[in-house]
PDB file of N, CA and C in Angstrom:
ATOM      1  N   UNK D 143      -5.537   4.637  -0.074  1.00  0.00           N
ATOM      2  CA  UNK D 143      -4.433   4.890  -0.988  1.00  0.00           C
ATOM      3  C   UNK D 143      -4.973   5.017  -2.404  1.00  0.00           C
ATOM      4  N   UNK D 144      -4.736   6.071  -3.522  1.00  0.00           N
ATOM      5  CA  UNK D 144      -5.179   5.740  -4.382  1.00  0.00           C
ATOM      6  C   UNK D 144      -4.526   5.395  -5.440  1.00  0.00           C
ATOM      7  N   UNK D 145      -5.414   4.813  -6.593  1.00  0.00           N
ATOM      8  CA  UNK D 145      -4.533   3.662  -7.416  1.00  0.00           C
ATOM      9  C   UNK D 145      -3.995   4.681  -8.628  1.00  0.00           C
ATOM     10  N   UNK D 146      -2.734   4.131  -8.590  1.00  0.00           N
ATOM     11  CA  UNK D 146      -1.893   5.410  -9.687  1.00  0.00           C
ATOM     12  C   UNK D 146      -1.564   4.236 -10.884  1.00  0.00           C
ATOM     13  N   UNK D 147      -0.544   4.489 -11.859  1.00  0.00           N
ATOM     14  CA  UNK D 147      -0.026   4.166 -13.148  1.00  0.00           C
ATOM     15  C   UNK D 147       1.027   3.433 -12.276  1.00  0.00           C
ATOM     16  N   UNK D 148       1.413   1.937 -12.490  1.00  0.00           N
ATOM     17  CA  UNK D 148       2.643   1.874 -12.140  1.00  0.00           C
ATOM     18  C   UNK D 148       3.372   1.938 -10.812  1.00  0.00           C
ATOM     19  N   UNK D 149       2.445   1.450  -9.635  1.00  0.00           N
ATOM     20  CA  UNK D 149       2.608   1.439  -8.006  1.00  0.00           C
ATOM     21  C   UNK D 149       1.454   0.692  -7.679  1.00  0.00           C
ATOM     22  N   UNK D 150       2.547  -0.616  -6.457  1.00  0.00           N
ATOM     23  CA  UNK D 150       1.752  -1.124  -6.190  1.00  0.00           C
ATOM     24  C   UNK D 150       0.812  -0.941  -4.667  1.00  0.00           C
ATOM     25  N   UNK D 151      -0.122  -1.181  -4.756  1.00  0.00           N
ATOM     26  CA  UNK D 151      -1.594  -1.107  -3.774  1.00  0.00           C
ATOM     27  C   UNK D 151      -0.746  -1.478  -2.620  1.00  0.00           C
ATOM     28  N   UNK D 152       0.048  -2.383  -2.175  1.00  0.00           N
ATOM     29  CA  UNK D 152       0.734  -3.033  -0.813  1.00  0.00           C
ATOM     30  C   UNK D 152       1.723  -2.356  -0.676  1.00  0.00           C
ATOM     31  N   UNK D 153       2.683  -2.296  -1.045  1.00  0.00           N
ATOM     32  CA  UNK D 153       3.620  -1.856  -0.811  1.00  0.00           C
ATOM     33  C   UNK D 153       4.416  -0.776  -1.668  1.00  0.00           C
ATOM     34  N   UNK D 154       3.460  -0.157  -2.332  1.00  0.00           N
ATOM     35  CA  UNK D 154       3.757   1.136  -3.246  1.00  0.00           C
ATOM     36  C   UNK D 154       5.012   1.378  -3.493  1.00  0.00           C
ATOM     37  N   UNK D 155       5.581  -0.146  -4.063  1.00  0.00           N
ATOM     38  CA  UNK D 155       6.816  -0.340  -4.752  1.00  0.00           C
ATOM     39  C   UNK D 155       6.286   0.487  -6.368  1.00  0.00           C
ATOM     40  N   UNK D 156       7.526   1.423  -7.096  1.00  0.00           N
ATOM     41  CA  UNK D 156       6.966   2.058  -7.898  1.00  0.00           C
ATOM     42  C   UNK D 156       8.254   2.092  -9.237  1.00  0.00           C
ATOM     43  N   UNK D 157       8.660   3.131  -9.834  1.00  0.00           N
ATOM     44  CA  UNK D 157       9.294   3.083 -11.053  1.00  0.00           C
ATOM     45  C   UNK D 157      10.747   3.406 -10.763  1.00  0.00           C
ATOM     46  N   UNK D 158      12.260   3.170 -10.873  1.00  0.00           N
ATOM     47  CA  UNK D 158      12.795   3.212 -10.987  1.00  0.00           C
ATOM     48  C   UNK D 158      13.748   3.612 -11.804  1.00  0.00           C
ATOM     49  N   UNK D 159      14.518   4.525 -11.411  1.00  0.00           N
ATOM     50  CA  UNK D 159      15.252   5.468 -12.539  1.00  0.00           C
ATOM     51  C   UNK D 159      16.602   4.780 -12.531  1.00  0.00           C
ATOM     52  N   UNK D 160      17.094   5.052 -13.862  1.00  0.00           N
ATOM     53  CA  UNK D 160      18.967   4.989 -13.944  1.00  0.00           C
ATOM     54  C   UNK D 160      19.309   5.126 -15.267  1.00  0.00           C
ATOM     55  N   UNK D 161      20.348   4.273 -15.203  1.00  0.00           N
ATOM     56  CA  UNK D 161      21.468   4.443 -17.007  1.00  0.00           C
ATOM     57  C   UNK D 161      21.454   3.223 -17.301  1.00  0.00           C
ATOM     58  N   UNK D 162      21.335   3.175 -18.578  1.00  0.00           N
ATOM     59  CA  UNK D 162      22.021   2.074 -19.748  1.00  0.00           C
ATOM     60  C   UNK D 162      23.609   2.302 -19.911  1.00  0.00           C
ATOM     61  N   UNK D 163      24.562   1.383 -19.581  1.00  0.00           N
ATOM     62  CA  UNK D 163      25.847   1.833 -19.540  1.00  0.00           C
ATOM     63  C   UNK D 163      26.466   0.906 -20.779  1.00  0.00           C
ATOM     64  N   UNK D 164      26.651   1.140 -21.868  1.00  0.00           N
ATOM     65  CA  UNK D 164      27.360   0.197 -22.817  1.00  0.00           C
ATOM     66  C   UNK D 164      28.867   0.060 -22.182  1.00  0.00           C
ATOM     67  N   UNK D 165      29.539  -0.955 -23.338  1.00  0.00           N
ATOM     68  CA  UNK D 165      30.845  -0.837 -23.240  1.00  0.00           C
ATOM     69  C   UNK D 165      31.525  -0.043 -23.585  1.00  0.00           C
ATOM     70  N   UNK D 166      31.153   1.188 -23.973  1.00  0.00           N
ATOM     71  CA  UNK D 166      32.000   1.992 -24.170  1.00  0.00           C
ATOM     72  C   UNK D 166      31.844   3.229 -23.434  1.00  0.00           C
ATOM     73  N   UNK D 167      30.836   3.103 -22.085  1.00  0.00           N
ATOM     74  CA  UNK D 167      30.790   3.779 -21.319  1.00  0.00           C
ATOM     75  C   UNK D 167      29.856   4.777 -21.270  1.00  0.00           C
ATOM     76  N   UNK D 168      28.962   4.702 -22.375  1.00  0.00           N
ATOM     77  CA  UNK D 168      27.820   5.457 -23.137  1.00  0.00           C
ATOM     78  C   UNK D 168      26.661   5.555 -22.002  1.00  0.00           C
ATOM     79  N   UNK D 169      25.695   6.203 -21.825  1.00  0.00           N
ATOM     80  CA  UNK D 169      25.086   6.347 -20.655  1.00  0.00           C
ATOM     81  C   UNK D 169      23.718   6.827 -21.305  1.00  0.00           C
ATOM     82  N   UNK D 170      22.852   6.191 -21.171  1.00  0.00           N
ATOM     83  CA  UNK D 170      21.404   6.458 -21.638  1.00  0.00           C
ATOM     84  C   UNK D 170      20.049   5.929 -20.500  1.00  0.00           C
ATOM     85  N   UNK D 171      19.804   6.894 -20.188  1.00  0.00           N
ATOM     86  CA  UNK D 171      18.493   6.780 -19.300  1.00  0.00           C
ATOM     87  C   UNK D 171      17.219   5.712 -19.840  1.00  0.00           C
ATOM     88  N   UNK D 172      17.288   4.949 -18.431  1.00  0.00           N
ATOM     89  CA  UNK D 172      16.626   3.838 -19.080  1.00  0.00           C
ATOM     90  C   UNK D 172      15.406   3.714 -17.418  1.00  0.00           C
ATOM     91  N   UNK D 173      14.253   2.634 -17.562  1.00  0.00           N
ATOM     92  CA  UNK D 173      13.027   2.779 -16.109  1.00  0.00           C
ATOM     93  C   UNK D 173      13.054   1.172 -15.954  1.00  0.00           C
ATOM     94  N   UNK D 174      12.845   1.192 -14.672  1.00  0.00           N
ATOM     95  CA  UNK D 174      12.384  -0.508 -14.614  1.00  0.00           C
ATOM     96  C   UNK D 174      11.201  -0.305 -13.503  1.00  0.00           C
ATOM     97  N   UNK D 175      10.583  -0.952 -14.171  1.00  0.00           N
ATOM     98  CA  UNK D 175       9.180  -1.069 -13.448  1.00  0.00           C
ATOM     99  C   UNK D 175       8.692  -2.142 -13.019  1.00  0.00           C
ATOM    100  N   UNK D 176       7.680  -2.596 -12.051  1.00  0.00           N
ATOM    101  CA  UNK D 176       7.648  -3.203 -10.624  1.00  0.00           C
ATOM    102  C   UNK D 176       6.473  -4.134 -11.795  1.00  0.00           C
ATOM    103  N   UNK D 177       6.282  -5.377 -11.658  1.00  0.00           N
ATOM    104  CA  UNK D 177       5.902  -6.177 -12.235  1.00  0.00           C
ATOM    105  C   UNK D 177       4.663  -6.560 -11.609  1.00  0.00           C
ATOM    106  N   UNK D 178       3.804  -5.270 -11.993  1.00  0.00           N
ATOM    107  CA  UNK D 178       2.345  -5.183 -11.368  1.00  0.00           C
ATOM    108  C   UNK D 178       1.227  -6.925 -12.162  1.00  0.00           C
ATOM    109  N   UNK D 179       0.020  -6.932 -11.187  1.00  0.00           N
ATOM    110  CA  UNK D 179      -0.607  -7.587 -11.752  1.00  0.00           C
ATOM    111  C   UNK D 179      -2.192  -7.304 -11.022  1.00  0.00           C
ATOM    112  N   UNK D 180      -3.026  -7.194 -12.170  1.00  0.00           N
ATOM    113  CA  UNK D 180      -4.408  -6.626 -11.754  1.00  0.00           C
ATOM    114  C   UNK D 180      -5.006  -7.888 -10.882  1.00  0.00           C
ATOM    115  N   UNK D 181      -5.273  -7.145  -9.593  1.00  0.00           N
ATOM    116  CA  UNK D 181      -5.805  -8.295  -8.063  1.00  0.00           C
ATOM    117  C   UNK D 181      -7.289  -8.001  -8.417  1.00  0.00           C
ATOM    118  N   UNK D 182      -8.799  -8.988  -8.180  1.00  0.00           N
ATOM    119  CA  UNK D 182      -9.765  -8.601  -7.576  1.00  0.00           C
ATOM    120  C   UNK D 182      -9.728  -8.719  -6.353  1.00  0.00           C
ATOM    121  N   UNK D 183     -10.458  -7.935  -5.128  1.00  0.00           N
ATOM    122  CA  UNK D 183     -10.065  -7.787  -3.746  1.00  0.00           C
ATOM    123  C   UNK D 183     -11.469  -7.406  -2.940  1.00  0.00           C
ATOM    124  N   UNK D 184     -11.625  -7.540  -2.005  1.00  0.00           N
ATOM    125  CA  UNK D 184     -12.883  -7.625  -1.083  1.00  0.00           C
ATOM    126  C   UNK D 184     -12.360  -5.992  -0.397  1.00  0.00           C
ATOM    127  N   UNK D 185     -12.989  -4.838  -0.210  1.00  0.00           N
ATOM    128  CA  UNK D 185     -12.669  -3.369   0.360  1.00  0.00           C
ATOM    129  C   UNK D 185     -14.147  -3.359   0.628  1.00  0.00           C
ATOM    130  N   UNK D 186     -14.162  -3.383   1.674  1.00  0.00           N
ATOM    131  CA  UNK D 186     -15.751  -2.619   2.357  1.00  0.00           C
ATOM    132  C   UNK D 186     -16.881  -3.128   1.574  1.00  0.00           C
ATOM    133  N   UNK D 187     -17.057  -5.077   2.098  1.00  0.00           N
ATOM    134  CA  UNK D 187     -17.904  -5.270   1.135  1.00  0.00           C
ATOM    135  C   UNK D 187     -18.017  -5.148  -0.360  1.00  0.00           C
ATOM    136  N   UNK D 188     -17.124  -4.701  -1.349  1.00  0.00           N
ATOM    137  CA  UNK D 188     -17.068  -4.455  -2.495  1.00  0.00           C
ATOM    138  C   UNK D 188     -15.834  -5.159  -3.090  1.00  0.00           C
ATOM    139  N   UNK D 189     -16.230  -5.586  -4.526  1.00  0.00           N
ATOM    140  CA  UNK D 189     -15.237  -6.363  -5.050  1.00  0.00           C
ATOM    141  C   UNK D 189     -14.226  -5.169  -6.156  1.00  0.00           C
ATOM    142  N   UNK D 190     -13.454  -5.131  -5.804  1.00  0.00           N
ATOM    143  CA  UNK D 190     -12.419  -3.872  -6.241  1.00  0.00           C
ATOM    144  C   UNK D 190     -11.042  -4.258  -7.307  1.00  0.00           C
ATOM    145  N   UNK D 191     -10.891  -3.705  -8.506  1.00  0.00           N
ATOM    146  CA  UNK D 191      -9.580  -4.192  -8.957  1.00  0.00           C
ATOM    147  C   UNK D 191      -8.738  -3.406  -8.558  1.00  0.00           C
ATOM    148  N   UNK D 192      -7.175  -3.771  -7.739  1.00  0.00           N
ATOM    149  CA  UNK D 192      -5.878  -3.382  -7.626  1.00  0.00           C
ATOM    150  C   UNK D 192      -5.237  -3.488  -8.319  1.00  0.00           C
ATOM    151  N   UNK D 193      -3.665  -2.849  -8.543  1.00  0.00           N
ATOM    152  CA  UNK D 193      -2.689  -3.358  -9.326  1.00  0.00           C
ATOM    153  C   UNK D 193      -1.721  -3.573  -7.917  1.00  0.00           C
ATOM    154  N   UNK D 194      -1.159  -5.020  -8.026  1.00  0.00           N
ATOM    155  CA  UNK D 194      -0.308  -5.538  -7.049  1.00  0.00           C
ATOM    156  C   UNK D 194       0.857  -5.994  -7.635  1.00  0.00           C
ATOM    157  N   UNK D 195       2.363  -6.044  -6.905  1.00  0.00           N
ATOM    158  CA  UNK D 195       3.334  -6.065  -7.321  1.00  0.00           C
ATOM    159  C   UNK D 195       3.265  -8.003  -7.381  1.00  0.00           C
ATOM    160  N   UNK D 196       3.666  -8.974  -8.122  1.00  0.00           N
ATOM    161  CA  UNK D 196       4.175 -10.297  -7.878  1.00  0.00           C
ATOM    162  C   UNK D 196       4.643 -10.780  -6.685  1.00  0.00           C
ATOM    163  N   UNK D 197       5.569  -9.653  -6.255  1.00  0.00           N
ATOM    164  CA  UNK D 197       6.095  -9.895  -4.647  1.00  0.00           C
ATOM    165  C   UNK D 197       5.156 -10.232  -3.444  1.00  0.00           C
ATOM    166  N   UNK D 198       4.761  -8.946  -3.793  1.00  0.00           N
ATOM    167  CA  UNK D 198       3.185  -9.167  -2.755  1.00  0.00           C
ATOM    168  C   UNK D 198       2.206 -10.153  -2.807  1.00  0.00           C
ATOM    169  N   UNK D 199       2.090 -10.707  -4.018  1.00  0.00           N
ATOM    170  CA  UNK D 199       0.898 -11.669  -4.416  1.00  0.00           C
ATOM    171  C   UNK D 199       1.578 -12.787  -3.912  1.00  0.00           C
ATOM    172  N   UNK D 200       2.895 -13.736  -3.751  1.00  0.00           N
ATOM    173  CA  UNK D 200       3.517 -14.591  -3.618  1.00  0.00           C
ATOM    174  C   UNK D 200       3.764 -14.305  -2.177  1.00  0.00           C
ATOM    175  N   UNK D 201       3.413 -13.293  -1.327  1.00  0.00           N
ATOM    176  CA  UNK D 201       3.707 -13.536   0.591  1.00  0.00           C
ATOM    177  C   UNK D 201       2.430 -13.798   0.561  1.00  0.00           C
ATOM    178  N   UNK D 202       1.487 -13.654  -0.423  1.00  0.00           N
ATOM    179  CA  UNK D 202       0.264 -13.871   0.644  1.00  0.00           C
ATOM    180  C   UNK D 202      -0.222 -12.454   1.491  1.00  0.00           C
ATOM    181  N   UNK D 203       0.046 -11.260   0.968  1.00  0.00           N
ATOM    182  CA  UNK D 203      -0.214  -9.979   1.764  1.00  0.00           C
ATOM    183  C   UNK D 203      -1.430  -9.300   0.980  1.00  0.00           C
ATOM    184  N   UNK D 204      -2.173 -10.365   0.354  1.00  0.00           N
ATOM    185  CA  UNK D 204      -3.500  -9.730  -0.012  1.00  0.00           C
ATOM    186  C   UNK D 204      -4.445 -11.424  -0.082  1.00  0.00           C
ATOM    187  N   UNK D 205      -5.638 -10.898  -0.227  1.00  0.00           N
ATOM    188  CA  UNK D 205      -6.872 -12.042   0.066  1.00  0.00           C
ATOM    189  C   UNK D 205      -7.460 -11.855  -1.250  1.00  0.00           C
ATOM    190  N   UNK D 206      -7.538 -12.708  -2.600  1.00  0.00           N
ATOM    191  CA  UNK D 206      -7.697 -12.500  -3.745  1.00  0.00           C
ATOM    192  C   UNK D 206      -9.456 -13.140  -3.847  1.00  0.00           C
ATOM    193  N   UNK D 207     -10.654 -11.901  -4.370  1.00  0.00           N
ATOM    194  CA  UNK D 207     -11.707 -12.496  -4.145  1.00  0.00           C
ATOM    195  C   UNK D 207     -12.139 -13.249  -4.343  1.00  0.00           C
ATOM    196  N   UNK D 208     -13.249 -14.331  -4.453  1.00  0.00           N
ATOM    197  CA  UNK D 208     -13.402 -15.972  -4.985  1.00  0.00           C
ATOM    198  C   UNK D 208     -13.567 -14.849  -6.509  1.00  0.00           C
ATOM    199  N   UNK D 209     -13.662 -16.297  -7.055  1.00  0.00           N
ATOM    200  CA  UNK D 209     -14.152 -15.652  -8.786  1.00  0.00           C
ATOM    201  C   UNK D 209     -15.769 -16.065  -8.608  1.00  0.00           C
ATOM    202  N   UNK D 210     -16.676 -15.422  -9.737  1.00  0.00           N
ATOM    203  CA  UNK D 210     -18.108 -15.905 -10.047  1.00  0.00           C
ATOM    204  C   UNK D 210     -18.921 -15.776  -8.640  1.00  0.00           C
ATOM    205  N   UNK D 211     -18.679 -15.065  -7.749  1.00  0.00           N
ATOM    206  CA  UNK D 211     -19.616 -14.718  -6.801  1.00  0.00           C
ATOM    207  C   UNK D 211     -19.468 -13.427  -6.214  1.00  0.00           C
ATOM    208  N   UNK D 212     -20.532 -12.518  -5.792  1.00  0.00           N
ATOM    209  CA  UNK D 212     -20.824 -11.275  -5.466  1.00  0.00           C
ATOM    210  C   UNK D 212     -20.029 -11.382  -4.139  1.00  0.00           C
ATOM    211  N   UNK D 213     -19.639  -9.809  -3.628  1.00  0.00           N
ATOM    212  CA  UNK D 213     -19.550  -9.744  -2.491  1.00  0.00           C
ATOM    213  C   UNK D 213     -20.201  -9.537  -1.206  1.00  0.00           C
ATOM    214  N   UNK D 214     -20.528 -10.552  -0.793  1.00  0.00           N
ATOM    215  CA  UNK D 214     -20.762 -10.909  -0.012  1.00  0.00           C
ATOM    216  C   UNK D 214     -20.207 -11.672   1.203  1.00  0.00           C
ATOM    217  N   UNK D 215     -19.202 -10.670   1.779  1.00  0.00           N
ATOM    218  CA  UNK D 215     -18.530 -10.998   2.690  1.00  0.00           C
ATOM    219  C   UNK D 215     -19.043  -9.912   4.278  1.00  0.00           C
TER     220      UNK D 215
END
């Protein structure tokens, strides 16, 4: 998968479109975006940075690499 702006590595949860609706019914295009966070990660022997959503990091659907040691897995 490759790593884009703003989508995450697991579950390529990504940007979200809609409106700002005031009270007076006013309508202005507004984004909400997926509350990425840069993972280090073990890929084929290699220690790799992702961007992963919070969601994902909190199931436990990634293996976050030790810190201060090579890969060597």
């Amino acid at each position: 998968m490759a790593i884009k702006r703003h989508i995450c590595y697991v579950c390529a949860k990504g940007v979200a479109f809609g409106n700002n609706v005031s009270h007076a019914n006013n309508k202005t295009r507004r984004v909400w975006r997926p509350n990425l966070q840069v993972a280090r990660i073990v890929i084929e022997k290699k220690i790799t940075k992702i961007k992963v959503c919070t969601r994902c990091l909190n199931a436990g659907k990634i293996q976050r690499a030790p810190r201060g040691t090579a890969a060597a897995v």
